Short mmCIF file of N, CA and C in Angstrom, two decimals:
data_model
loop_
_atom_site.label_atom_id
_atom_site.label_comp_id
_atom_site.label_asym_id
_atom_site.label_seq_id
_atom_site.Cartn_x
_atom_site.Cartn_y
_atom_site.Cartn_z
N MET A 80 157.01 189.64 5.24
CA MET A 80 157.43 188.51 5.99
C MET A 80 157.79 187.38 5.01
N LYS A 81 158.96 186.84 5.20
CA LYS A 81 159.47 185.83 4.30
C LYS A 81 159.20 184.44 4.88
N LYS A 82 158.62 183.55 4.06
CA LYS A 82 158.32 182.19 4.48
C LYS A 82 159.52 181.30 4.14
N THR A 83 160.02 180.55 5.14
CA THR A 83 161.13 179.65 4.86
C THR A 83 160.61 178.22 4.77
N GLN A 84 161.15 177.52 3.85
CA GLN A 84 160.74 176.13 3.68
C GLN A 84 161.67 175.25 4.51
N THR A 85 161.06 174.23 5.11
CA THR A 85 161.87 173.29 5.89
C THR A 85 161.75 171.92 5.27
N GLY A 86 162.72 171.08 5.55
CA GLY A 86 162.73 169.73 5.00
C GLY A 86 164.14 169.31 4.69
N PHE A 87 164.26 168.18 4.02
CA PHE A 87 165.58 167.65 3.69
C PHE A 87 165.95 168.06 2.28
N THR A 88 167.22 168.26 2.09
CA THR A 88 167.69 168.54 0.73
C THR A 88 167.86 167.23 0.00
N LEU A 89 167.99 167.33 -1.29
CA LEU A 89 168.17 166.14 -2.11
C LEU A 89 169.45 165.40 -1.73
N ILE A 90 170.49 166.10 -1.42
CA ILE A 90 171.77 165.49 -1.05
C ILE A 90 171.60 164.72 0.26
N GLU A 91 170.91 165.27 1.23
CA GLU A 91 170.71 164.58 2.49
C GLU A 91 169.92 163.28 2.29
N LEU A 92 168.91 163.32 1.44
CA LEU A 92 168.13 162.11 1.17
C LEU A 92 168.98 161.05 0.47
N ILE A 93 169.81 161.46 -0.47
CA ILE A 93 170.68 160.51 -1.16
C ILE A 93 171.67 159.89 -0.19
N VAL A 94 172.23 160.68 0.71
CA VAL A 94 173.18 160.15 1.70
C VAL A 94 172.49 159.10 2.58
N VAL A 95 171.29 159.38 3.02
CA VAL A 95 170.55 158.42 3.85
C VAL A 95 170.28 157.13 3.08
N ILE A 96 169.89 157.24 1.82
CA ILE A 96 169.62 156.06 1.01
C ILE A 96 170.89 155.24 0.80
N VAL A 97 172.01 155.90 0.57
CA VAL A 97 173.28 155.20 0.40
C VAL A 97 173.66 154.47 1.69
N ILE A 98 173.49 155.12 2.83
CA ILE A 98 173.82 154.49 4.11
C ILE A 98 172.93 153.27 4.34
N LEU A 99 171.64 153.39 4.06
CA LEU A 99 170.73 152.25 4.21
C LEU A 99 171.11 151.11 3.26
N GLY A 100 171.53 151.44 2.05
CA GLY A 100 171.97 150.43 1.09
C GLY A 100 173.20 149.69 1.58
N ILE A 101 174.15 150.40 2.16
CA ILE A 101 175.36 149.78 2.70
C ILE A 101 175.02 148.86 3.86
N LEU A 102 174.16 149.32 4.76
CA LEU A 102 173.74 148.49 5.89
C LEU A 102 173.03 147.22 5.42
N ALA A 103 172.18 147.37 4.41
CA ALA A 103 171.46 146.20 3.88
C ALA A 103 172.43 145.22 3.24
N ALA A 104 173.42 145.72 2.53
CA ALA A 104 174.39 144.84 1.87
C ALA A 104 175.24 144.09 2.88
N VAL A 105 175.52 144.72 4.01
CA VAL A 105 176.33 144.07 5.04
C VAL A 105 175.48 143.10 5.86
N ALA A 106 174.26 143.46 6.18
CA ALA A 106 173.41 142.65 7.07
C ALA A 106 172.73 141.50 6.34
N LEU A 107 172.41 141.64 5.08
CA LEU A 107 171.65 140.63 4.36
C LEU A 107 172.33 139.26 4.33
N PRO A 108 173.61 139.15 4.02
CA PRO A 108 174.22 137.82 4.03
C PRO A 108 174.18 137.14 5.39
N ARG A 109 174.15 137.92 6.44
CA ARG A 109 174.09 137.36 7.79
C ARG A 109 172.76 136.65 8.03
N PHE A 110 171.69 137.15 7.44
CA PHE A 110 170.37 136.60 7.68
C PHE A 110 169.90 135.61 6.62
N VAL A 111 170.62 135.49 5.53
CA VAL A 111 170.20 134.62 4.45
C VAL A 111 170.20 133.15 4.86
N ASP A 112 171.19 132.71 5.60
CA ASP A 112 171.33 131.30 5.91
C ASP A 112 170.90 130.95 7.33
N LEU A 113 169.92 131.62 7.84
CA LEU A 113 169.44 131.30 9.18
C LEU A 113 168.58 130.04 9.20
N ALA A 114 168.11 129.59 8.05
CA ALA A 114 167.28 128.38 8.00
C ALA A 114 168.07 127.17 8.48
N GLY A 115 169.34 127.08 8.10
CA GLY A 115 170.17 125.96 8.54
C GLY A 115 170.38 125.97 10.04
N GLU A 116 170.66 127.15 10.58
CA GLU A 116 170.85 127.26 12.03
C GLU A 116 169.56 126.99 12.78
N ALA A 117 168.45 127.45 12.22
CA ALA A 117 167.15 127.19 12.85
C ALA A 117 166.83 125.71 12.83
N GLY A 118 167.15 125.04 11.72
CA GLY A 118 166.93 123.59 11.64
C GLY A 118 167.76 122.84 12.66
N ASP A 119 169.02 123.25 12.83
CA ASP A 119 169.87 122.62 13.84
C ASP A 119 169.32 122.85 15.24
N GLY A 120 168.81 124.05 15.49
CA GLY A 120 168.22 124.35 16.79
C GLY A 120 166.99 123.48 17.06
N ALA A 121 166.18 123.30 16.03
CA ALA A 121 164.99 122.44 16.18
C ALA A 121 165.40 120.99 16.44
N ALA A 122 166.44 120.54 15.75
CA ALA A 122 166.91 119.16 15.95
C ALA A 122 167.48 118.99 17.36
N GLN A 123 168.23 119.98 17.83
CA GLN A 123 168.77 119.91 19.20
C GLN A 123 167.64 119.89 20.22
N GLY A 124 166.62 120.70 19.99
CA GLY A 124 165.47 120.71 20.89
C GLY A 124 164.75 119.37 20.91
N THR A 125 164.61 118.76 19.76
CA THR A 125 163.96 117.45 19.67
C THR A 125 164.81 116.37 20.35
N ALA A 126 166.13 116.46 20.17
CA ALA A 126 167.03 115.51 20.85
C ALA A 126 166.88 115.65 22.36
N GLY A 127 166.77 116.87 22.84
CA GLY A 127 166.56 117.10 24.28
C GLY A 127 165.21 116.57 24.74
N ALA A 128 164.18 116.77 23.91
CA ALA A 128 162.85 116.26 24.26
C ALA A 128 162.85 114.74 24.32
N LEU A 129 163.54 114.09 23.37
CA LEU A 129 163.61 112.63 23.39
C LEU A 129 164.40 112.14 24.60
N SER A 130 165.47 112.85 24.95
CA SER A 130 166.25 112.48 26.14
C SER A 130 165.39 112.58 27.39
N SER A 131 164.63 113.66 27.51
CA SER A 131 163.73 113.82 28.65
C SER A 131 162.65 112.75 28.65
N ALA A 132 162.14 112.43 27.47
CA ALA A 132 161.09 111.41 27.37
C ALA A 132 161.60 110.05 27.83
N THR A 133 162.85 109.72 27.51
CA THR A 133 163.38 108.42 27.98
C THR A 133 163.58 108.43 29.48
N SER A 134 163.94 109.59 30.04
CA SER A 134 164.08 109.70 31.50
C SER A 134 162.73 109.51 32.19
N LEU A 135 161.71 110.18 31.67
CA LEU A 135 160.37 110.05 32.25
C LEU A 135 159.85 108.62 32.07
N ASN A 136 160.13 108.03 30.91
CA ASN A 136 159.71 106.66 30.66
C ASN A 136 160.36 105.70 31.66
N TYR A 137 161.65 105.90 31.90
CA TYR A 137 162.37 105.05 32.86
C TYR A 137 161.76 105.18 34.25
N ALA A 138 161.52 106.41 34.69
CA ALA A 138 160.94 106.64 36.01
C ALA A 138 159.57 105.99 36.14
N GLN A 139 158.75 106.14 35.11
CA GLN A 139 157.41 105.55 35.12
C GLN A 139 157.48 104.03 35.12
N PHE A 140 158.37 103.48 34.34
CA PHE A 140 158.53 102.03 34.23
C PHE A 140 158.98 101.43 35.56
N ILE A 141 159.97 102.06 36.19
CA ILE A 141 160.51 101.54 37.45
C ILE A 141 159.51 101.74 38.59
N ALA A 142 158.86 102.89 38.64
CA ALA A 142 157.91 103.18 39.72
C ALA A 142 156.70 102.25 39.69
N SER A 143 156.34 101.77 38.50
CA SER A 143 155.17 100.91 38.40
C SER A 143 155.55 99.42 38.25
N ASN A 144 156.80 99.09 38.49
CA ASN A 144 157.29 97.71 38.34
C ASN A 144 157.00 97.14 36.94
N GLY A 145 157.15 97.99 35.93
CA GLY A 145 156.97 97.54 34.54
C GLY A 145 155.54 97.56 34.05
N ALA A 146 154.59 98.02 34.88
CA ALA A 146 153.19 98.04 34.47
C ALA A 146 152.89 99.21 33.54
N ARG A 147 153.67 100.27 33.64
CA ARG A 147 153.45 101.46 32.79
C ARG A 147 154.77 101.83 32.14
N GLY A 148 154.68 102.55 31.06
CA GLY A 148 155.88 102.96 30.34
C GLY A 148 156.21 101.98 29.23
N THR A 149 157.25 102.30 28.49
CA THR A 149 157.69 101.47 27.38
C THR A 149 159.01 100.81 27.75
N ASN A 150 159.11 99.53 27.53
CA ASN A 150 160.32 98.80 27.85
C ASN A 150 161.38 99.07 26.78
N ILE A 151 162.48 99.69 27.18
CA ILE A 151 163.62 99.91 26.29
C ILE A 151 164.69 98.92 26.72
N ILE A 152 164.86 97.88 25.91
CA ILE A 152 165.72 96.76 26.26
C ILE A 152 167.09 96.97 25.65
N SER A 153 168.12 96.99 26.50
CA SER A 153 169.49 97.14 26.04
C SER A 153 169.89 95.99 25.14
N GLY A 154 170.38 96.31 23.96
CA GLY A 154 170.80 95.29 23.01
C GLY A 154 169.70 94.80 22.09
N THR A 155 168.47 95.28 22.28
CA THR A 155 167.34 94.82 21.46
C THR A 155 166.58 95.98 20.81
N THR A 156 166.23 96.99 21.61
CA THR A 156 165.44 98.11 21.12
C THR A 156 166.27 98.97 20.16
N THR A 157 165.63 99.41 19.07
CA THR A 157 166.32 100.29 18.12
C THR A 157 165.87 101.74 18.32
N CYS A 158 166.60 102.65 17.71
CA CYS A 158 166.29 104.08 17.83
C CYS A 158 164.93 104.42 17.24
N ALA A 159 164.43 103.61 16.31
CA ALA A 159 163.14 103.87 15.68
C ALA A 159 161.99 103.82 16.68
N ALA A 160 162.19 103.22 17.85
CA ALA A 160 161.13 103.10 18.86
C ALA A 160 160.98 104.37 19.69
N LEU A 161 161.94 105.27 19.64
CA LEU A 161 161.92 106.43 20.53
C LEU A 161 160.82 107.46 20.25
N PRO A 162 160.46 107.76 19.00
CA PRO A 162 159.41 108.77 18.79
C PRO A 162 158.09 108.44 19.48
N ALA A 163 157.81 107.18 19.72
CA ALA A 163 156.57 106.80 20.41
C ALA A 163 156.51 107.36 21.82
N LEU A 164 157.65 107.71 22.40
CA LEU A 164 157.68 108.26 23.75
C LEU A 164 157.24 109.72 23.81
N LEU A 165 157.25 110.40 22.66
CA LEU A 165 156.87 111.82 22.62
C LEU A 165 155.36 111.97 22.65
N SER A 166 154.92 113.14 23.08
CA SER A 166 153.49 113.44 23.04
C SER A 166 153.04 113.42 21.58
N GLY A 167 152.04 112.67 21.27
CA GLY A 167 151.60 112.52 19.89
C GLY A 167 152.23 111.33 19.19
N GLY A 168 153.30 110.80 19.76
CA GLY A 168 153.91 109.59 19.25
C GLY A 168 154.69 109.73 17.95
N ALA A 169 155.04 110.97 17.56
CA ALA A 169 155.78 111.15 16.31
C ALA A 169 156.73 112.33 16.44
N LEU A 170 157.73 112.35 15.58
CA LEU A 170 158.67 113.47 15.53
C LEU A 170 158.03 114.65 14.81
N PRO A 171 158.47 115.88 15.11
CA PRO A 171 157.97 117.05 14.38
C PRO A 171 158.33 116.96 12.89
N ASN A 172 157.66 117.77 12.08
CA ASN A 172 157.93 117.81 10.65
C ASN A 172 159.39 118.13 10.37
N ASP A 173 159.94 117.54 9.32
CA ASP A 173 161.30 117.75 8.84
C ASP A 173 162.39 117.26 9.79
N ILE A 174 162.01 116.60 10.87
CA ILE A 174 163.01 116.06 11.80
C ILE A 174 162.94 114.54 11.73
N SER A 175 164.11 113.92 11.68
CA SER A 175 164.14 112.47 11.59
C SER A 175 165.28 111.91 12.43
N ILE A 176 165.17 110.64 12.72
CA ILE A 176 166.27 109.95 13.39
C ILE A 176 167.22 109.48 12.30
N VAL A 177 168.44 109.96 12.34
CA VAL A 177 169.43 109.65 11.32
C VAL A 177 169.83 108.18 11.39
N THR A 178 169.76 107.62 12.58
CA THR A 178 170.21 106.24 12.81
C THR A 178 169.08 105.37 13.34
N PRO A 179 167.97 105.21 12.59
CA PRO A 179 166.81 104.49 13.14
C PRO A 179 167.05 103.01 13.40
N THR A 180 167.98 102.39 12.68
CA THR A 180 168.19 100.94 12.84
C THR A 180 169.25 100.62 13.88
N ASN A 181 169.90 101.62 14.43
CA ASN A 181 170.92 101.35 15.46
C ASN A 181 170.27 100.74 16.69
N VAL A 182 170.93 99.74 17.24
CA VAL A 182 170.45 99.08 18.47
C VAL A 182 171.00 99.85 19.66
N ILE A 183 170.13 100.11 20.63
CA ILE A 183 170.50 100.83 21.85
C ILE A 183 171.14 99.84 22.83
N THR A 184 172.38 100.11 23.21
CA THR A 184 173.07 99.27 24.19
C THR A 184 173.49 100.17 25.35
N CYS A 185 172.86 99.99 26.48
CA CYS A 185 173.11 100.86 27.63
C CYS A 185 174.22 100.32 28.52
N ALA A 186 174.97 101.25 29.09
CA ALA A 186 176.10 100.89 29.96
C ALA A 186 176.11 101.80 31.17
N ASN A 187 176.91 101.42 32.16
CA ASN A 187 177.11 102.19 33.41
C ASN A 187 175.83 102.49 34.15
N PRO A 188 175.07 101.56 34.58
CA PRO A 188 175.25 100.11 34.51
C PRO A 188 174.68 99.55 33.21
N ALA A 189 175.05 98.34 32.88
CA ALA A 189 174.49 97.67 31.71
C ALA A 189 173.03 97.33 32.02
N GLY A 190 172.16 97.56 31.06
CA GLY A 190 170.75 97.24 31.26
C GLY A 190 169.98 98.36 31.94
N ALA A 191 169.10 97.99 32.88
CA ALA A 191 168.20 98.96 33.52
C ALA A 191 168.95 100.10 34.19
N GLY A 192 168.56 101.31 33.86
CA GLY A 192 169.19 102.50 34.44
C GLY A 192 170.44 102.95 33.72
N GLY A 193 170.94 102.12 32.82
CA GLY A 193 172.12 102.48 32.04
C GLY A 193 171.76 103.46 30.93
N THR A 194 172.75 104.14 30.42
CA THR A 194 172.50 105.13 29.38
C THR A 194 173.30 104.83 28.12
N ASN A 195 172.81 105.38 27.02
CA ASN A 195 173.50 105.32 25.74
C ASN A 195 173.39 106.71 25.12
N THR A 196 174.52 107.30 24.78
CA THR A 196 174.52 108.66 24.21
C THR A 196 175.05 108.69 22.78
N THR A 197 175.29 107.54 22.19
CA THR A 197 175.89 107.53 20.85
C THR A 197 175.05 106.84 19.79
N ALA A 198 174.09 106.03 20.16
CA ALA A 198 173.35 105.23 19.17
C ALA A 198 172.37 106.07 18.35
N CYS A 199 171.60 106.92 19.00
CA CYS A 199 170.50 107.62 18.34
C CYS A 199 170.84 109.08 18.07
N MET A 200 170.77 109.46 16.79
CA MET A 200 171.07 110.82 16.37
C MET A 200 169.85 111.40 15.65
N VAL A 201 169.55 112.69 15.94
CA VAL A 201 168.39 113.37 15.37
C VAL A 201 168.87 114.55 14.53
N ALA A 202 168.29 114.73 13.33
CA ALA A 202 168.67 115.83 12.45
C ALA A 202 167.44 116.44 11.80
N HIS A 203 167.60 117.67 11.33
CA HIS A 203 166.55 118.39 10.62
C HIS A 203 166.87 118.36 9.13
N ALA A 204 165.84 118.29 8.30
CA ALA A 204 166.04 118.18 6.85
C ALA A 204 166.80 119.38 6.28
N ARG A 205 166.62 120.57 6.85
CA ARG A 205 167.31 121.77 6.34
C ARG A 205 168.44 122.22 7.25
N GLY A 206 168.81 121.40 8.22
CA GLY A 206 169.88 121.76 9.15
C GLY A 206 171.25 121.64 8.50
N ARG A 207 172.20 122.31 9.09
CA ARG A 207 173.58 122.24 8.59
C ARG A 207 174.27 120.95 9.00
N THR A 208 173.90 120.44 10.18
CA THR A 208 174.55 119.24 10.71
C THR A 208 173.80 118.00 10.23
N THR A 209 174.37 117.30 9.27
CA THR A 209 173.70 116.12 8.73
C THR A 209 173.91 114.90 9.61
N ALA A 210 174.98 114.89 10.40
CA ALA A 210 175.25 113.74 11.28
C ALA A 210 174.22 113.66 12.40
N GLY A 211 173.62 114.78 12.76
CA GLY A 211 172.60 114.80 13.79
C GLY A 211 173.13 115.13 15.17
N PHE A 212 172.22 115.19 16.11
CA PHE A 212 172.53 115.51 17.50
C PHE A 212 172.15 114.31 18.37
N PRO A 213 172.97 113.99 19.37
CA PRO A 213 172.76 112.77 20.15
C PRO A 213 171.58 112.85 21.11
N VAL A 214 170.94 111.71 21.26
CA VAL A 214 169.85 111.54 22.23
C VAL A 214 170.39 110.65 23.34
N THR A 215 170.23 111.08 24.59
CA THR A 215 170.62 110.25 25.72
C THR A 215 169.46 109.33 26.06
N VAL A 216 169.67 108.05 25.88
CA VAL A 216 168.63 107.05 26.10
C VAL A 216 168.91 106.33 27.43
N ILE A 217 167.84 106.15 28.23
CA ILE A 217 167.95 105.38 29.47
C ILE A 217 167.16 104.09 29.29
N CYS A 218 167.85 102.97 29.45
CA CYS A 218 167.22 101.67 29.28
C CYS A 218 166.42 101.28 30.53
N THR A 219 165.34 100.54 30.29
CA THR A 219 164.53 100.06 31.40
C THR A 219 164.91 98.62 31.78
N SER A 220 165.53 97.92 30.87
CA SER A 220 165.99 96.57 31.18
C SER A 220 167.07 96.14 30.20
#
């Protein structure tokens, strides 16, 4: 009775290794620069969180006749005041307001209930977009 050996030949193993090498060479550049895209995603998420925080702040301020919430005054308040509206009162690591000294001026209507979508921009330190992503701010007065 003759025993037959089973397994892969050397040529089959080399072909598999070459195919894996080609796939790695094609796929690797795609994944190398994901940090920039991830940073932009984090900045967009933070911009959305700040926009929601200003909406909640406005609702709380109006519902309590100014007794609760933070007063965001059109023409006076700067973008640097917005992180205080977040839980914990600060922005996440590596995220900053690109335009902290910009004054928020709300329109449509002017003042209370008005919005500003151009003054405050948020960016991530490792993001691709250095100009930042806009925060929609709702003024309380």
